């Protein structure tokens, strides 16, 4: 293995425009192909389609009625009908056997061939049959005059043989498929979809569905399926290849196989510089490395090159970086090769909700979320959870490209967001604050809400910055932000212990006085504040500072992230007690020592209290049965 | 067969709102299903997905560098580095074997598990190894201080086990697939796609790809594939059933089979009232007919009912009507059943380009086209080619719903267009006028142009109404519309005759003086004007009126629609001569008698001369090699 200090550090960064040009110079365009009409939707015509026949192919009745010679009806009206002899009938799909002579008419169905002699059709609604009482009428009384050509669609009048029907490059939707059907085409020449190999690398990656060994530092491979979905969205065909480790020979074999089979090879998945180094060496040895290192954040270590007859792009390892770089540099090339235009909905415009500073000397592709403001306008806020966070994928909606020389984006400034997917839309409700199992269920009742589990205090801070619509708050904190209270509930909290409470814990004093392994929540959690308040009471009873007490609690500083985390630690046998909710202690193997209730309140930005998503949340809080179905919960007016 | 006069005439029309309610009351929702992650893109989550594990599952280095105890680095800076002993290394995907003690450091890769004892990572860029010259360095000099937690991503900090990850109803895009990957999910519970049976009826219909007998009045089935594409666009799964004729037993068997296998049965395809009658009777006998006849144009004879456990909707037969009714009434129900929102791009807003009168007493779904005006605004124009025209499908972009009590839509009035497909966009260029083989090739050079082959005179009329961007004109007509000339060309015209000119025709006089079968173009064609001008000269030479001459030409009144139509008629042996272009007479079995050249000019709306599509057309006319490659063509400055 190469020591970290020896690794490539991509010091010669090229301008993003150079990277775009390099990718544009690669040839990803596959051969055209012919597909059955039933599979042609969404595909792009490879060549012009001219009408090979007249549509309709014959003079056609366009209503149900009677085929006549127009001149025979001249003068007919409601008061003074003209009677014509009935000489037969013509049905759709049948060759006419009748000829219509002077003073004659033939019954005709919509779509039927006009019989010889007839040049117009009288609608059935303007006629009346005249009979002698037998099975069939002998004549028809016509109560309107028709001119030659009336209610007849002439051969070729819809589209004439030889006319241009659809141009090359047409993206086939239902209506184009309709026209191709009318022309009798059951197979269509379309642009090929570029095939894109996805090679994910890194010894630590496990495919979703596999078993994870966290002790070994394994994580699930996020990029493979994410980028595959991005490839399909851009009109390419993604092919996943097996994981490659950091071994040179294995990587070489895999990359060459992928290059042989696909138009473009994307490597992706590893955050490990050593895997990137191995790829780098393979591409240099077996292809051509056109550039490495682009002055863009994230995504500096992007590789662009050729491998055999295939194009090659190396994406960064972190998922948000990989999707951003893919979306910015690679997706346009795939769309171009597939003949597809940029989707209309791939860009959203909005105003910055907050001021954001930059001065980084390279293009910054800032992950950004969308939220709808009080007056329906789109607001844009930066999402920065660190490049490694996969949740940024769903907490951001796209990226804002910030020029290298932009020092800051001001609050209120107009920006364009390049959406991660054309289907992305602003959430109907943006909430931030304390995570809670009842809240999860309330959110299920709403359409497309987004919740950022940042903890109570941070939720309030963001609410005061007018980014989220609502803050969800728990425990004994100051809620002195200008806001509208949407309602709230109480949740029972205490100590989660092993089933049967084997250590006989019955309060916080046990944690202080005995040598028990405890597991706490992080400082951002309202529940930690509630615990601290209870510890302060114990301290006051004892006449000491809380600080002294907590030093005696083993594990007090271990701040786990989720409301279930302490319970999970206890269930695993890794702690004697953890702070938690009664609702999280009802799993197998767990017991609960109740210590009280804590209050949760949902507070809304006053300007957005009437926003549909906010109003719905208020209604759901007031009317839901969620609180009855969760242990230790109660709605509070 | 039922006589046309006995058929149902749908006199009790219900309000469209009642039809919407009836369809909303049908149950199309299929069971949820589980799909592999790789196939989950575009699907809709059937239930909430909570995190089943912490991500990451361990404290993780977020940079390449050295794992240390933060407090050991306090005071370190560029000028005054602190040297720590190197005690080992930790790589991504491997369980750490080293423990970091006081004054010690371990080399660590991005993504690796933090070794016991260490609580922070120093980036490799801020360090320097110190060695004794052996293979591996002994120590590392750290040039910056780090606090505990720096460059470490704590277990669960991305997403904690138990947190709500994705809500029910989430439409899965690349980013959601990323989060599901991070959680290790390789299978996803999604809403089922409603299965929709498409039963096309009518004895006259032939599936695309089959052989057509025009003499029997056969036409290709347009609705089956069109509606199937519409079903897929709406998130359903279309299944095409074999054609049903007008036979009751066959129809019954087919409809019941479809109802048994699908969530919704759509019948479609026939314009024939007798087929509709048969369906009507089957649904009444074997299911329940909820309503028939809706006060909407087009689409009056819509049927809504139930068949077995399946919902049933009967669409009108004409393609534009069928797609319009499908789009308006059925697609929303399919989307609802699939859990999909209305696509953002399904509605376009614009201003009426012309005044349009109505007063029909029922809801009118007016087919409408889009064109981009001079200042980039969207203009909307009515498309009315008669319900039977399949080309309306590609000449219209959607429909405008006009209330029963609206008497007219004024030019300039704002309207909403419900697009036929979410991907539909205004053409880059809207041209109208004379069809021409060179023009077809010029249009191929443009992206998304639309050409309406309405003939020269009608093209000019529309240009004067400011609907199209350009008019394409041929022959000796007055071009006195305010316009910008974009360029033009000449095309050689004459008589298309059988190969070798067996009748020895050498000019128009032969048509007048001999008993020859001639085939002409329609009155809308510029070429007919050119022919008439030439005939006028012959008449003048003879001292007679042109009218007298043309009475002697057998077939002069037969106005075929396409520029190739006369040549095709001659090639089939159905005429001795036809008016045509040299370029259309180069097929096998054809000869040509030249009679001169006719001038074509392309004229632009002066306000849109700088519109991108118009400017491109001008450039293409000036620079193309199309005129060199077509017999009898020449560019004219």
PDB file of N, CA and C in Angstrom, chain B residues 271-323:
ATOM      1  N   UNK B 271     -64.414   4.064 -34.296  1.00  0.00           N
ATOM      2  CA  UNK B 271     -65.256   5.241 -34.477  1.00  0.00           C
ATOM      3  C   UNK B 271     -66.668   4.788 -34.791  1.00  0.00           C
ATOM      4  N   UNK B 272     -66.847   3.481 -34.776  1.00  0.00           N
ATOM      5  CA  UNK B 272     -68.114   2.965 -35.259  1.00  0.00           C
ATOM      6  C   UNK B 272     -69.097   2.824 -34.103  1.00  0.00           C
ATOM      7  N   UNK B 273     -70.251   3.417 -34.282  1.00  0.00           N
ATOM      8  CA  UNK B 273     -71.256   3.394 -33.228  1.00  0.00           C
ATOM      9  C   UNK B 273     -71.722   1.981 -32.935  1.00  0.00           C
ATOM     10  N   UNK B 274     -71.649   1.091 -33.926  1.00  0.00           N
ATOM     11  CA  UNK B 274     -72.144  -0.256 -33.668  1.00  0.00           C
ATOM     12  C   UNK B 274     -71.217  -0.984 -32.685  1.00  0.00           C
ATOM     13  N   UNK B 275     -69.904  -0.771 -32.815  1.00  0.00           N
ATOM     14  CA  UNK B 275     -68.979  -1.382 -31.862  1.00  0.00           C
ATOM     15  C   UNK B 275     -69.236  -0.819 -30.465  1.00  0.00           C
ATOM     16  N   UNK B 276     -69.454   0.495 -30.369  1.00  0.00           N
ATOM     17  CA  UNK B 276     -69.741   1.112 -29.077  1.00  0.00           C
ATOM     18  C   UNK B 276     -71.016   0.499 -28.484  1.00  0.00           C
ATOM     19  N   UNK B 277     -72.007   0.278 -29.353  1.00  0.00           N
ATOM     20  CA  UNK B 277     -73.248  -0.346 -28.888  1.00  0.00           C
ATOM     21  C   UNK B 277     -73.013  -1.725 -28.296  1.00  0.00           C
ATOM     22  N   UNK B 278     -72.154  -2.504 -28.963  1.00  0.00           N
ATOM     23  CA  UNK B 278     -71.873  -3.852 -28.474  1.00  0.00           C
ATOM     24  C   UNK B 278     -71.215  -3.775 -27.097  1.00  0.00           C
ATOM     25  N   UNK B 279     -70.241  -2.891 -26.958  1.00  0.00           N
ATOM     26  CA  UNK B 279     -69.565  -2.735 -25.666  1.00  0.00           C
ATOM     27  C   UNK B 279     -70.568  -2.323 -24.593  1.00  0.00           C
ATOM     28  N   UNK B 280     -71.378  -1.381 -24.959  1.00  0.00           N
ATOM     29  CA  UNK B 280     -72.413  -0.874 -24.064  1.00  0.00           C
ATOM     30  C   UNK B 280     -73.250  -2.027 -23.516  1.00  0.00           C
ATOM     31  N   UNK B 281     -73.644  -2.914 -24.417  1.00  0.00           N
ATOM     32  CA  UNK B 281     -74.491  -4.023 -24.000  1.00  0.00           C
ATOM     33  C   UNK B 281     -73.719  -5.004 -23.109  1.00  0.00           C
ATOM     34  N   UNK B 282     -72.441  -5.242 -23.451  1.00  0.00           N
ATOM     35  CA  UNK B 282     -71.645  -6.160 -22.621  1.00  0.00           C
ATOM     36  C   UNK B 282     -71.496  -5.591 -21.214  1.00  0.00           C
ATOM     37  N   UNK B 283     -71.178  -4.304 -21.114  1.00  0.00           N
ATOM     38  CA  UNK B 283     -70.957  -3.716 -19.782  1.00  0.00           C
ATOM     39  C   UNK B 283     -72.260  -3.726 -18.984  1.00  0.00           C
ATOM     40  N   UNK B 284     -73.346  -3.433 -19.642  1.00  0.00           N
ATOM     41  CA  UNK B 284     -74.632  -3.474 -18.928  1.00  0.00           C
ATOM     42  C   UNK B 284     -74.962  -4.881 -18.456  1.00  0.00           C
ATOM     43  N   UNK B 285     -74.643  -5.872 -19.280  1.00  0.00           N
ATOM     44  CA  UNK B 285     -75.002  -7.257 -18.939  1.00  0.00           C
ATOM     45  C   UNK B 285     -74.057  -7.853 -17.907  1.00  0.00           C
ATOM     46  N   UNK B 286     -72.782  -7.568 -18.006  1.00  0.00           N
ATOM     47  CA  UNK B 286     -71.796  -8.270 -17.194  1.00  0.00           C
ATOM     48  C   UNK B 286     -71.153  -7.385 -16.134  1.00  0.00           C
ATOM     49  N   UNK B 287     -71.557  -6.147 -16.053  1.00  0.00           N
ATOM     50  CA  UNK B 287     -70.990  -5.269 -15.033  1.00  0.00           C
ATOM     51  C   UNK B 287     -72.020  -4.211 -14.717  1.00  0.00           C
ATOM     52  N   UNK B 288     -71.553  -3.005 -14.511  1.00  0.00           N
ATOM     53  CA  UNK B 288     -72.486  -1.930 -14.252  1.00  0.00           C
ATOM     54  C   UNK B 288     -72.056  -0.709 -15.036  1.00  0.00           C
ATOM     55  N   UNK B 289     -72.966  -0.139 -15.768  1.00  0.00           N
ATOM     56  CA  UNK B 289     -72.664   1.071 -16.513  1.00  0.00           C
ATOM     57  C   UNK B 289     -73.068   2.246 -15.643  1.00  0.00           C
ATOM     58  N   UNK B 290     -72.095   3.019 -15.202  1.00  0.00           N
ATOM     59  CA  UNK B 290     -72.387   4.112 -14.273  1.00  0.00           C
ATOM     60  C   UNK B 290     -72.852   5.350 -15.007  1.00  0.00           C
ATOM     61  N   UNK B 291     -72.222   5.615 -16.129  1.00  0.00           N
ATOM     62  CA  UNK B 291     -72.736   6.724 -16.931  1.00  0.00           C
ATOM     63  C   UNK B 291     -72.230   6.617 -18.348  1.00  0.00           C
ATOM     64  N   UNK B 292     -72.976   7.193 -19.231  1.00  0.00           N
ATOM     65  CA  UNK B 292     -72.598   7.243 -20.640  1.00  0.00           C
ATOM     66  C   UNK B 292     -73.040   8.590 -21.159  1.00  0.00           C
ATOM     67  N   UNK B 293     -72.137   9.214 -21.912  1.00  0.00           N
ATOM     68  CA  UNK B 293     -72.493  10.492 -22.477  1.00  0.00           C
ATOM     69  C   UNK B 293     -72.122  11.612 -21.529  1.00  0.00           C
ATOM     70  N   UNK B 294     -71.067  12.346 -21.845  1.00  0.00           N
ATOM     71  CA  UNK B 294     -70.615  13.449 -21.006  1.00  0.00           C
ATOM     72  C   UNK B 294     -70.653  14.702 -21.857  1.00  0.00           C
ATOM     73  N   UNK B 295     -71.044  15.802 -21.232  1.00  0.00           N
ATOM     74  CA  UNK B 295     -71.191  17.051 -21.975  1.00  0.00           C
ATOM     75  C   UNK B 295     -69.833  17.688 -22.201  1.00  0.00           C
ATOM     76  N   UNK B 296     -69.103  17.070 -23.087  1.00  0.00           N
ATOM     77  CA  UNK B 296     -67.764  17.555 -23.376  1.00  0.00           C
ATOM     78  C   UNK B 296     -67.514  17.308 -24.852  1.00  0.00           C
ATOM     79  N   UNK B 297     -66.795  18.233 -25.464  1.00  0.00           N
ATOM     80  CA  UNK B 297     -66.458  18.069 -26.866  1.00  0.00           C
ATOM     81  C   UNK B 297     -64.964  18.191 -27.001  1.00  0.00           C
ATOM     82  N   UNK B 298     -64.247  17.251 -27.567  1.00  0.00           N
ATOM     83  CA  UNK B 298     -64.770  15.986 -28.074  1.00  0.00           C
ATOM     84  C   UNK B 298     -65.005  15.002 -26.923  1.00  0.00           C
ATOM     85  N   UNK B 299     -65.674  13.922 -27.199  1.00  0.00           N
ATOM     86  CA  UNK B 299     -65.711  12.862 -26.212  1.00  0.00           C
ATOM     87  C   UNK B 299     -67.068  12.534 -25.681  1.00  0.00           C
ATOM     88  N   UNK B 300     -68.097  13.139 -26.237  1.00  0.00           N
ATOM     89  CA  UNK B 300     -69.455  12.884 -25.808  1.00  0.00           C
ATOM     90  C   UNK B 300     -69.745  11.421 -25.467  1.00  0.00           C
ATOM     91  N   UNK B 301     -69.425  10.471 -26.358  1.00  0.00           N
ATOM     92  CA  UNK B 301     -69.847   9.101 -26.065  1.00  0.00           C
ATOM     93  C   UNK B 301     -68.888   8.374 -25.125  1.00  0.00           C
ATOM     94  N   UNK B 302     -68.511   8.988 -24.010  1.00  0.00           N
ATOM     95  CA  UNK B 302     -67.632   8.311 -23.058  1.00  0.00           C
ATOM     96  C   UNK B 302     -68.474   7.411 -22.161  1.00  0.00           C
ATOM     97  N   UNK B 303     -67.976   6.217 -21.884  1.00  0.00           N
ATOM     98  CA  UNK B 303     -68.672   5.293 -20.988  1.00  0.00           C
ATOM     99  C   UNK B 303     -67.847   5.123 -19.725  1.00  0.00           C
ATOM    100  N   UNK B 304     -68.493   5.031 -18.578  1.00  0.00           N
ATOM    101  CA  UNK B 304     -67.799   4.761 -17.321  1.00  0.00           C
ATOM    102  C   UNK B 304     -68.589   3.680 -16.602  1.00  0.00           C
ATOM    103  N   UNK B 305     -67.882   2.660 -16.129  1.00  0.00           N
ATOM    104  CA  UNK B 305     -68.596   1.595 -15.445  1.00  0.00           C
ATOM    105  C   UNK B 305     -67.664   0.653 -14.714  1.00  0.00           C
ATOM    106  N   UNK B 306     -68.218  -0.476 -14.367  1.00  0.00           N
ATOM    107  CA  UNK B 306     -67.442  -1.514 -13.700  1.00  0.00           C
ATOM    108  C   UNK B 306     -67.692  -2.831 -14.414  1.00  0.00           C
ATOM    109  N   UNK B 307     -66.649  -3.632 -14.477  1.00  0.00           N
ATOM    110  CA  UNK B 307     -66.741  -4.946 -15.112  1.00  0.00           C
ATOM    111  C   UNK B 307     -66.041  -5.911 -14.174  1.00  0.00           C
ATOM    112  N   UNK B 308     -66.758  -6.824 -13.566  1.00  0.00           N
ATOM    113  CA  UNK B 308     -66.128  -7.688 -12.566  1.00  0.00           C
ATOM    114  C   UNK B 308     -65.539  -6.807 -11.473  1.00  0.00           C
ATOM    115  N   UNK B 309     -64.305  -7.107 -11.047  1.00  0.00           N
ATOM    116  CA  UNK B 309     -63.654  -6.295 -10.010  1.00  0.00           C
ATOM    117  C   UNK B 309     -62.897  -5.118 -10.604  1.00  0.00           C
ATOM    118  N   UNK B 310     -63.043  -4.927 -11.870  1.00  0.00           N
ATOM    119  CA  UNK B 310     -62.229  -3.939 -12.563  1.00  0.00           C
ATOM    120  C   UNK B 310     -63.060  -2.712 -12.914  1.00  0.00           C
ATOM    121  N   UNK B 311     -62.357  -1.580 -13.035  1.00  0.00           N
ATOM    122  CA  UNK B 311     -63.015  -0.369 -13.506  1.00  0.00           C
ATOM    123  C   UNK B 311     -63.028  -0.394 -15.034  1.00  0.00           C
ATOM    124  N   UNK B 312     -64.003   0.317 -15.623  1.00  0.00           N
ATOM    125  CA  UNK B 312     -64.091   0.345 -17.076  1.00  0.00           C
ATOM    126  C   UNK B 312     -64.361   1.763 -17.574  1.00  0.00           C
ATOM    127  N   UNK B 313     -63.594   2.186 -18.585  1.00  0.00           N
ATOM    128  CA  UNK B 313     -63.867   3.457 -19.247  1.00  0.00           C
ATOM    129  C   UNK B 313     -63.809   3.230 -20.749  1.00  0.00           C
ATOM    130  N   UNK B 314     -64.833   3.689 -21.439  1.00  0.00           N
ATOM    131  CA  UNK B 314     -64.845   3.630 -22.903  1.00  0.00           C
ATOM    132  C   UNK B 314     -64.465   4.984 -23.465  1.00  0.00           C
ATOM    133  N   UNK B 315     -63.403   5.002 -24.264  1.00  0.00           N
ATOM    134  CA  UNK B 315     -62.924   6.256 -24.851  1.00  0.00           C
ATOM    135  C   UNK B 315     -63.532   6.425 -26.238  1.00  0.00           C
ATOM    136  N   UNK B 316     -63.655   7.666 -26.694  1.00  0.00           N
ATOM    137  CA  UNK B 316     -64.144   7.868 -28.058  1.00  0.00           C
ATOM    138  C   UNK B 316     -63.137   7.305 -29.072  1.00  0.00           C
ATOM    139  N   UNK B 317     -63.562   7.180 -30.295  1.00  0.00           N
ATOM    140  CA  UNK B 317     -62.736   6.511 -31.295  1.00  0.00           C
ATOM    141  C   UNK B 317     -61.693   7.374 -31.966  1.00  0.00           C
ATOM    142  N   UNK B 318     -62.020   8.632 -32.215  1.00  0.00           N
ATOM    143  CA  UNK B 318     -61.048   9.457 -32.928  1.00  0.00           C
ATOM    144  C   UNK B 318     -59.842   9.711 -32.031  1.00  0.00           C
ATOM    145  N   UNK B 319     -58.644   9.611 -32.606  1.00  0.00           N
ATOM    146  CA  UNK B 319     -57.430   9.660 -31.784  1.00  0.00           C
ATOM    147  C   UNK B 319     -57.286  10.899 -30.909  1.00  0.00           C
ATOM    148  N   UNK B 320     -57.534  12.070 -31.454  1.00  0.00           N
ATOM    149  CA  UNK B 320     -57.353  13.271 -30.634  1.00  0.00           C
ATOM    150  C   UNK B 320     -58.392  13.287 -29.511  1.00  0.00           C
ATOM    151  N   UNK B 321     -59.608  12.851 -29.848  1.00  0.00           N
ATOM    152  CA  UNK B 321     -60.644  12.774 -28.823  1.00  0.00           C
ATOM    153  C   UNK B 321     -60.249  11.764 -27.758  1.00  0.00           C
ATOM    154  N   UNK B 322     -59.768  10.611 -28.203  1.00  0.00           N
ATOM    155  CA  UNK B 322     -59.415   9.559 -27.249  1.00  0.00           C
ATOM    156  C   UNK B 322     -58.306  10.025 -26.314  1.00  0.00           C
ATOM    157  N   UNK B 323     -57.264  10.648 -26.884  1.00  0.00           N
ATOM    158  CA  UNK B 323     -56.144  11.079 -26.040  1.00  0.00           C
ATOM    159  C   UNK B 323     -56.582  12.215 -25.114  1.00  0.00           C
TER     160      UNK B 323
END
